[in-house]
């Protein structure tokens, strides 16, 4: 378990949120699947909803009249969102929103990176991001997948100076991006059978038992996309939520949660 009341280091995934048209189905899905509870913000926040786990913030939800499918936006922490956004534009990104100040909570921007994936930047104020990680129901990992992983590596390393560790295998391109010797996120390439799957960031949430979780997905309004299947880093289940968003669930090896 990692408890973090302080801002996450620059370059580390620090938050994820999503905009949905209907809140109730999403609350039912994640509440039943992951045990999340939900705290609705005041009018000044536009009714922004914070999902919590044992009182600790783990994700955010906003309601707006937007077309489905929705998608999770992963935010990378930054000490200066304006400066990082400027570097991102120089490196080929397109600004979707911001940088904007969100009350005293922090400052954010949303970008489309050069490979077409949406990514957020978050400069902490009162809201520092995930308050707990590495436990069932909370964040454990995030990765960006695209058809041009070399371009993605160049872009994100230009923003945060990541250390790169090649973890590729035959027919599989993957690089771990590190900060100060610790893994922070991953960048991978789609295989030849992926077709026109768009570039995207995906975040992984820990679960105790992927095989026990899988049958619950459909009953709660979601869909199993793939798995559960064994990987070197745990048993992974890819699910689609009721708004059309994709989330990865991972049952970690015992030594990963010790």
Coordinates of N, CA, C and O in Angstrom, one line a residue, residues 66-206:
X66 N -22.2 14.9 -23.1 CA -21.2 14.5 -24.1 C -21.5 13.2 -24.8 O -22.3 12.4 -24.2
X67 N -21.1 13.0 -26.0 CA -21.4 11.7 -26.7 C -20.7 10.5 -26.0 O -19.6 10.7 -25.5
X68 N -21.3 9.4 -26.1 CA -20.7 8.1 -25.7 C -19.9 7.5 -26.9 O -20.4 7.7 -28.0
X69 N -18.9 6.7 -26.7 CA -18.3 6.3 -25.5 C -17.5 7.3 -24.8 O -16.8 8.1 -25.4
X70 N -17.4 7.2 -23.5 CA -16.6 8.0 -22.7 C -15.2 7.3 -22.6 O -15.0 6.2 -23.1
X71 N -14.3 8.0 -21.9 CA -13.0 7.4 -21.7 C -12.3 8.0 -20.5 O -12.5 9.2 -20.2
X72 N -11.5 7.2 -19.8 CA -10.7 7.7 -18.7 C -9.6 8.6 -19.2 O -8.9 8.2 -20.2
X73 N -9.3 9.7 -18.5 CA -8.2 10.5 -18.8 C -7.2 10.4 -17.7 O -7.5 10.6 -16.5
X74 N -6.0 9.9 -18.1 CA -4.9 9.8 -17.1 C -4.1 11.1 -17.0 O -3.8 11.6 -18.1
X75 N -3.9 11.6 -15.8 CA -3.1 12.8 -15.6 C -1.7 12.5 -15.1 O -1.6 11.8 -14.2
X76 N -0.7 13.1 -15.8 CA 0.6 13.0 -15.3 C 0.9 14.3 -14.4 O 0.6 15.4 -14.8
X77 N 1.5 14.0 -13.3 CA 1.8 15.1 -12.4 C 2.9 16.0 -13.0 O 3.8 15.6 -13.7
X78 N 2.8 17.3 -12.6 CA 3.7 18.3 -13.0 C 3.8 19.4 -12.0 O 2.9 19.7 -11.3
X79 N 5.0 20.0 -11.9 CA 5.2 21.1 -10.9 C 4.8 22.4 -11.5 O 4.6 23.4 -10.8
X80 N 4.6 22.5 -12.8 CA 4.3 23.7 -13.5 C 3.5 23.4 -14.8 O 4.1 23.1 -15.8
X81 N 2.2 23.4 -14.7 CA 1.4 22.9 -15.8 C 1.6 23.8 -17.1 O 1.5 23.3 -18.2
X82 N 1.8 25.1 -16.9 CA 1.9 26.0 -18.0 C 3.2 25.7 -18.7 O 3.2 25.6 -20.0
X83 N 4.3 25.5 -18.0 CA 5.6 25.2 -18.7 C 5.6 23.9 -19.3 O 6.1 23.7 -20.5
X84 N 5.0 22.9 -18.7 CA 4.9 21.6 -19.3 C 4.0 21.6 -20.6 O 4.4 20.9 -21.6
X85 N 2.9 22.3 -20.5 CA 2.1 22.4 -21.7 C 2.8 23.1 -22.8 O 2.7 22.6 -24.0
X86 N 3.6 24.1 -22.5 CA 4.4 24.8 -23.6 C 5.4 23.8 -24.2 O 5.5 23.8 -25.5
X87 N 6.0 23.0 -23.4 CA 7.0 22.0 -23.9 C 6.3 21.0 -24.8 O 6.8 20.5 -25.8
X88 N 5.1 20.6 -24.3 CA 4.3 19.6 -25.1 C 3.9 20.1 -26.4 O 4.0 19.4 -27.4
X89 N 3.5 21.3 -26.5 CA 3.1 21.9 -27.8 C 4.4 22.0 -28.7 O 4.3 21.6 -29.9
X90 N 5.5 22.3 -28.2 CA 6.7 22.4 -29.0 C 7.1 21.0 -29.5 O 7.7 20.8 -30.6
X91 N 6.7 19.9 -28.7 CA 7.1 18.6 -29.1 C 6.0 17.9 -29.9 O 6.1 16.7 -30.2
X92 N 5.0 18.7 -30.3 CA 4.0 18.1 -31.2 C 2.6 17.9 -30.7 O 1.8 17.3 -31.4
X93 N 2.3 18.2 -29.4 CA 1.0 18.0 -28.9 C 0.0 19.0 -29.3 O 0.4 20.2 -29.7
X94 N -1.3 18.7 -29.2 CA -2.4 19.6 -29.4 C -3.1 19.9 -28.1 O -3.4 18.9 -27.4
X95 N -3.4 21.1 -27.7 CA -4.0 21.4 -26.5 C -5.6 21.3 -26.7 O -6.1 21.9 -27.5
X96 N -6.2 20.5 -25.9 CA -7.6 20.3 -25.9 C -8.3 21.3 -24.9 O -9.3 21.9 -25.1
X97 N -7.6 21.4 -23.7 CA -8.2 22.3 -22.7 C -7.0 22.8 -21.8 O -6.1 22.1 -21.5
X98 N -7.1 24.1 -21.4 CA -6.2 24.7 -20.4 C -5.0 25.3 -21.0 O -4.9 25.5 -22.3
X99 N -4.0 25.5 -20.1 CA -4.1 25.3 -18.7 C -5.2 26.1 -18.0 O -5.3 27.3 -18.3
X100 N -5.9 25.5 -17.0 CA -6.9 26.2 -16.3 C -6.7 26.0 -14.8 O -6.1 25.0 -14.4
X101 N -7.1 26.9 -14.0 CA -7.1 26.9 -12.6 C -8.4 26.3 -12.0 O -9.5 26.9 -12.4
X102 N -8.4 25.3 -11.3 CA -9.6 24.7 -10.7 C -9.7 25.0 -9.2 O -9.3 24.3 -8.4
X103 N -10.3 26.2 -9.0 CA -10.4 26.7 -7.6 C -9.1 26.6 -7.0 O -8.1 27.0 -7.5
X104 N -9.0 26.1 -5.7 CA -7.8 25.9 -5.0 C -7.3 24.5 -5.1 O -6.4 24.1 -4.4
X105 N -8.0 23.7 -6.0 CA -7.6 22.3 -6.1 C -6.3 22.1 -6.8 O -5.6 21.1 -6.5
X106 N -6.1 22.9 -7.9 CA -4.9 22.7 -8.7 C -5.1 23.3 -10.0 O -6.1 24.0 -10.3
X107 N -4.2 23.0 -10.9 CA -4.3 23.5 -12.3 C -4.1 22.3 -13.2 O -3.3 21.4 -13.0
X108 N -4.8 22.3 -14.4 CA -4.7 21.2 -15.3 C -4.7 21.6 -16.7 O -5.2 22.8 -17.1
X109 N -4.3 20.7 -17.6 CA -4.4 20.8 -19.0 C -4.7 19.4 -19.6 O -4.4 18.4 -19.0
X110 N -5.4 19.4 -20.7 CA -5.6 18.1 -21.4 C -5.1 18.3 -22.8 O -5.4 19.3 -23.5
X111 N -4.3 17.3 -23.2 CA -3.6 17.4 -24.5 C -3.9 16.1 -25.3 O -4.4 15.1 -24.8
X112 N -3.7 16.2 -26.6 CA -3.6 15.0 -27.5 C -2.1 14.9 -27.9 O -1.6 15.9 -28.5
X113 N -1.5 13.8 -27.6 CA -0.1 13.7 -27.9 C 0.1 13.4 -29.4 O -0.8 13.2 -30.1
X114 N 1.4 13.4 -29.8 CA 1.6 13.3 -31.3 C 1.2 12.0 -31.9 O 1.0 11.9 -33.1
X115 N 0.9 10.9 -31.1 CA 0.4 9.7 -31.6 C -1.1 9.6 -31.6 O -1.7 8.6 -32.1
X116 N -1.8 10.6 -31.0 CA -3.3 10.7 -31.0 C -3.9 10.3 -29.7 O -5.1 10.3 -29.6
X117 N -3.1 10.0 -28.6 CA -3.7 9.7 -27.3 C -4.0 10.9 -26.5 O -3.2 11.9 -26.5
X118 N -5.1 10.9 -25.8 CA -5.4 12.0 -24.9 C -4.7 11.7 -23.5 O -4.7 10.6 -23.0
X119 N -4.1 12.8 -23.0 CA -3.4 12.7 -21.7 C -3.6 14.1 -21.0 O -3.8 15.1 -21.6
X120 N -3.7 14.0 -19.6 CA -3.9 15.2 -18.8 C -2.6 15.5 -18.1 O -1.7 14.7 -17.9
X121 N -2.5 16.8 -17.7 CA -1.4 17.2 -16.8 C -2.1 17.8 -15.6 O -3.0 18.6 -15.7
X122 N -1.5 17.5 -14.4 CA -2.1 18.0 -13.2 C -1.0 18.6 -12.3 O 0.0 18.0 -11.9
X123 N -1.2 19.9 -11.9 CA -0.3 20.6 -11.0 C -1.1 20.7 -9.7 O -2.1 21.4 -9.6
X124 N -0.7 20.1 -8.6 CA -1.4 19.9 -7.4 C -1.6 21.3 -6.7 O -0.7 22.1 -6.6
X125 N -2.8 21.4 -6.2 CA -3.1 22.4 -5.2 C -3.6 21.7 -4.0 O -2.9 20.8 -3.4
X126 N -4.8 21.9 -3.5 CA -5.3 21.2 -2.4 C -5.6 19.7 -2.8 O -5.5 18.8 -1.9
X127 N -5.9 19.5 -4.1 CA -6.1 18.1 -4.6 C -4.8 17.6 -5.1 O -4.2 18.1 -6.1
X128 N -4.2 16.6 -4.4 CA -2.9 16.1 -4.8 C -3.0 14.9 -5.7 O -2.0 14.4 -6.2
X129 N -4.2 14.4 -6.0 CA -4.3 13.2 -6.8 C -4.7 12.0 -6.0 O -5.3 12.0 -5.0
X130 N -4.2 10.8 -6.5 CA -4.5 9.6 -5.8 C -4.0 9.6 -4.4 O -2.8 10.0 -4.2
X131 N -4.8 9.3 -3.4 CA -4.4 9.3 -2.0 C -4.0 8.0 -1.5 O -3.4 7.8 -0.4
X132 N -4.3 6.9 -2.3 CA -3.9 5.6 -1.9 C -3.7 4.8 -3.3 O -4.4 5.0 -4.2
X133 N -2.6 4.0 -3.3 CA -2.4 3.2 -4.5 C -1.9 1.8 -4.0 O -1.7 1.6 -2.9
X134 N -1.9 0.9 -5.0 CA -1.3 -0.5 -4.7 C -2.1 -1.3 -3.7 O -1.5 -2.1 -3.0
X135 N -3.4 -1.1 -3.7 CA -4.3 -1.9 -2.9 C -5.5 -2.2 -3.8 O -5.8 -1.5 -4.7
X136 N -6.2 -3.3 -3.6 CA -7.4 -3.6 -4.4 C -8.4 -2.4 -4.4 O -8.7 -1.9 -3.4
X137 N -8.7 -2.1 -5.6 CA -9.6 -0.9 -5.8 C -8.9 0.4 -6.2 O -9.6 1.4 -6.4
X138 N -7.6 0.3 -6.2 CA -6.8 1.6 -6.4 C -5.8 1.4 -7.5 O -5.4 0.3 -7.9
X139 N -5.3 2.5 -8.0 CA -4.3 2.5 -9.1 C -3.0 1.7 -8.8 O -2.5 1.8 -7.7
X140 N -2.5 1.0 -9.8 CA -1.2 0.4 -9.7 C -0.3 0.7 -10.9 O 0.9 0.7 -10.7
X141 N -0.8 1.1 -12.1 CA 0.0 1.3 -13.2 C -0.8 2.0 -14.3 O -2.0 2.0 -14.3
X142 N 0.0 2.7 -15.2 CA -0.6 3.3 -16.4 C 0.3 3.2 -17.6 O 1.5 3.2 -17.4
X143 N -0.2 3.0 -18.7 CA 0.6 2.9 -19.9 C -0.1 3.5 -21.1 O -1.3 3.6 -21.2
X144 N 0.7 4.0 -22.1 CA 0.2 4.5 -23.3 C 0.6 3.5 -24.4 O 1.7 3.1 -24.5
X145 N -0.4 3.2 -25.2 CA -0.2 2.3 -26.3 C -0.6 3.0 -27.6 O -1.6 3.7 -27.7
X146 N 0.2 2.8 -28.7 CA 0.0 3.4 -30.0 C 0.6 2.6 -31.1 O 1.2 1.6 -30.8
X147 N 0.4 3.1 -32.3 CA 1.0 2.4 -33.5 C 2.4 3.0 -33.7 O 3.1 2.6 -34.6
X148 N 2.8 4.0 -32.9 CA 4.2 4.6 -33.1 C 4.8 4.8 -31.7 O 4.9 6.0 -31.2
X149 N 5.2 3.7 -31.1 CA 5.8 3.9 -29.7 C 7.1 4.7 -29.7 O 7.4 5.3 -28.7
X150 N 7.8 4.7 -30.8 CA 9.1 5.5 -30.8 C 8.7 7.0 -30.6 O 9.4 7.7 -29.9
X151 N 7.7 7.4 -31.3 CA 7.2 8.8 -31.2 C 6.7 9.1 -29.8 O 7.0 10.2 -29.3
X152 N 6.0 8.2 -29.2 CA 5.5 8.4 -27.9 C 6.6 8.5 -26.9 O 6.6 9.4 -26.0
X153 N 7.6 7.7 -27.0 CA 8.8 7.7 -26.1 C 9.5 9.1 -26.2 O 9.8 9.7 -25.2
X154 N 9.7 9.5 -27.4 CA 10.4 10.8 -27.6 C 9.6 11.9 -27.0 O 10.1 12.8 -26.3
X155 N 8.3 11.9 -27.2 CA 7.4 13.0 -26.7 C 7.4 13.0 -25.2 O 7.7 14.1 -24.6
X156 N 7.1 11.9 -24.5 CA 7.0 12.0 -23.1 C 8.4 12.2 -22.4 O 8.4 12.8 -21.3
X157 N 9.4 11.7 -23.0 CA 10.7 11.9 -22.4 C 11.1 13.4 -22.6 O 11.8 13.9 -21.7
X158 N 10.7 14.0 -23.6 CA 11.0 15.5 -23.8 C 10.3 16.3 -22.7 O 10.7 17.3 -22.3
X159 N 9.1 15.8 -22.2 CA 8.4 16.5 -21.2 C 9.0 16.3 -19.8 O 9.1 17.2 -19.0
X160 N 9.4 15.0 -19.5 CA 9.7 14.7 -18.1 C 11.1 14.1 -17.9 O 11.5 13.8 -16.8
X161 N 11.9 13.9 -19.0 CA 13.2 13.4 -18.9 C 13.3 12.0 -18.3 O 14.2 11.6 -17.6
X162 N 12.3 11.2 -18.7 CA 12.2 9.8 -18.2 C 13.5 9.0 -18.5 O 14.1 9.2 -19.6
X163 N 13.8 8.1 -17.6 CA 14.8 7.0 -17.9 C 14.0 5.9 -18.6 O 12.9 5.6 -18.2
X164 N 14.6 5.4 -19.7 CA 14.0 4.4 -20.5 C 14.6 3.0 -20.3 O 15.8 2.8 -20.3
X165 N 13.7 2.0 -20.1 CA 14.2 0.6 -20.0 C 13.4 -0.2 -21.0 O 12.1 -0.3 -20.9
X166 N 14.1 -0.7 -22.0 CA 13.4 -1.5 -23.0 C 13.0 -2.9 -22.4 O 13.8 -3.6 -21.9
X167 N 11.7 -3.2 -22.5 CA 11.2 -4.5 -22.0 C 10.5 -5.3 -23.2 O 9.7 -6.1 -22.9
X168 N 10.9 -5.0 -24.4 CA 10.3 -5.6 -25.6 C 10.6 -7.1 -25.7 O 11.6 -7.6 -25.1
X169 N 9.8 -7.8 -26.4 CA 9.9 -9.2 -26.7 C 9.5 -9.4 -28.1 O 9.0 -8.4 -28.8
X170 N 9.7 -10.6 -28.7 CA 9.3 -10.8 -30.1 C 7.8 -10.4 -30.3 O 6.9 -10.8 -29.5
X171 N 7.5 -9.6 -31.3 CA 6.2 -9.1 -31.6 C 5.6 -8.3 -30.5 O 4.3 -8.1 -30.4
X172 N 6.4 -7.7 -29.7 CA 5.9 -6.9 -28.5 C 6.9 -5.8 -28.2 O 8.0 -6.1 -27.8
X173 N 6.5 -4.5 -28.4 CA 7.4 -3.4 -28.2 C 6.9 -2.7 -26.9 O 5.7 -2.3 -26.8
X174 N 7.7 -2.6 -25.9 CA 7.3 -1.9 -24.7 C 8.5 -1.3 -24.0 O 9.6 -1.9 -23.9
X175 N 8.3 -0.1 -23.4 CA 9.4 0.6 -22.7 C 8.8 1.1 -21.4 O 7.8 1.7 -21.3
X176 N 9.6 0.8 -20.3 CA 9.2 1.3 -19.0 C 9.9 2.7 -18.8 O 11.1 2.8 -19.1
X177 N 9.1 3.7 -18.5 CA 9.6 5.0 -18.3 C 9.8 5.3 -16.8 O 8.8 5.1 -16.0
X178 N 11.0 5.7 -16.4 CA 11.3 5.8 -14.9 C 11.6 7.2 -14.5 O 12.1 8.0 -15.3
X179 N 11.4 7.4 -13.2 CA 11.8 8.7 -12.6 C 12.7 8.3 -11.4 O 12.2 7.6 -10.5
X180 N 13.9 8.8 -11.3 CA 14.8 8.5 -10.2 C 15.0 7.1 -9.9 O 15.2 6.7 -8.7
X181 N 15.1 6.3 -10.9 CA 15.3 4.8 -10.8 C 14.1 4.0 -10.5 O 14.2 2.8 -10.4
X182 N 12.9 4.6 -10.4 CA 11.7 3.9 -10.1 C 10.8 3.9 -11.3 O 10.6 5.0 -11.9
X183 N 10.1 2.8 -11.7 CA 9.2 2.8 -12.8 C 8.1 3.8 -12.6 O 7.5 3.8 -11.5
X184 N 7.7 4.6 -13.6 CA 6.6 5.5 -13.5 C 5.4 5.2 -14.4 O 4.2 5.3 -14.0
X185 N 5.7 4.8 -15.6 CA 4.6 4.4 -16.6 C 5.2 3.7 -17.7 O 6.5 3.5 -17.8
X186 N 4.4 3.2 -18.6 CA 4.9 2.4 -19.7 C 4.4 3.0 -21.1 O 3.4 3.6 -21.1
X187 N 5.2 2.7 -22.1 CA 4.8 3.0 -23.5 C 5.0 1.8 -24.3 O 6.1 1.2 -24.3
X188 N 4.0 1.4 -25.0 CA 4.0 0.2 -25.8 C 3.5 0.4 -27.2 O 2.9 1.4 -27.5
X189 N 3.7 -0.6 -28.1 CA 3.2 -0.5 -29.4 C 2.2 -1.6 -29.7 O 2.4 -2.8 -29.2
X190 N 1.1 -1.3 -30.4 CA 0.2 -2.3 -30.8 C 0.8 -3.3 -31.7 O 1.6 -3.0 -32.6
X191 N 0.3 -4.6 -31.6 CA 0.8 -5.6 -32.5 C 0.2 -5.5 -33.9 O -0.7 -4.7 -34.1
X192 N 0.6 -6.4 -34.8 CA 0.1 -6.3 -36.2 C -1.3 -6.6 -36.3 O -1.9 -6.2 -37.3
X193 N -2.0 -7.3 -35.4 CA -3.4 -7.5 -35.5 C -4.3 -6.5 -34.9 O -5.5 -6.6 -34.9
X194 N -3.7 -5.4 -34.5 CA -4.5 -4.3 -33.8 C -5.4 -3.5 -34.7 O -6.3 -2.8 -34.3
X195 N -5.0 -3.5 -36.0 CA -5.8 -2.7 -37.0 C -5.7 -1.2 -36.7 O -4.7 -0.7 -36.4
X196 N -6.9 -0.6 -36.7 CA -6.9 0.9 -36.5 C -7.3 1.3 -35.1 O -7.9 2.3 -34.9
X197 N -7.0 0.4 -34.1 CA -7.2 0.8 -32.7 C -6.5 2.1 -32.4 O -5.3 2.3 -32.7
X198 N -7.2 3.1 -31.8 CA -6.6 4.4 -31.6 C -5.6 4.3 -30.4 O -5.7 3.5 -29.5
X199 N -4.6 5.2 -30.5 CA -3.7 5.4 -29.4 C -4.5 5.8 -28.1 O -5.4 6.6 -28.2
X200 N -4.0 5.3 -27.0 CA -4.7 5.6 -25.7 C -3.9 5.3 -24.5 O -3.0 4.5 -24.6
X201 N -4.1 6.1 -23.4 CA -3.6 5.7 -22.1 C -4.6 4.8 -21.4 O -5.8 5.0 -21.5
X202 N -4.1 3.8 -20.8 CA -5.0 2.9 -19.9 C -4.4 2.8 -18.5 O -3.2 2.8 -18.4
X203 N -5.3 2.9 -17.5 CA -4.7 2.7 -16.2 C -5.2 1.4 -15.6 O -6.3 0.9 -16.0
X204 N -4.4 0.8 -14.7 CA -4.7 -0.5 -14.1 C -5.0 -0.3 -12.7 O -4.4 0.4 -11.9
X205 N -6.1 -1.0 -12.3 CA -6.6 -1.0 -10.9 C -6.4 -2.4 -10.3 O -6.7 -3.4 -11.0
X206 N -5.9 -2.5 -9.1 CA -5.7 -3.8 -8.5 C -7.0 -4.4 -8.0 O -7.9 -3.7 -7.6

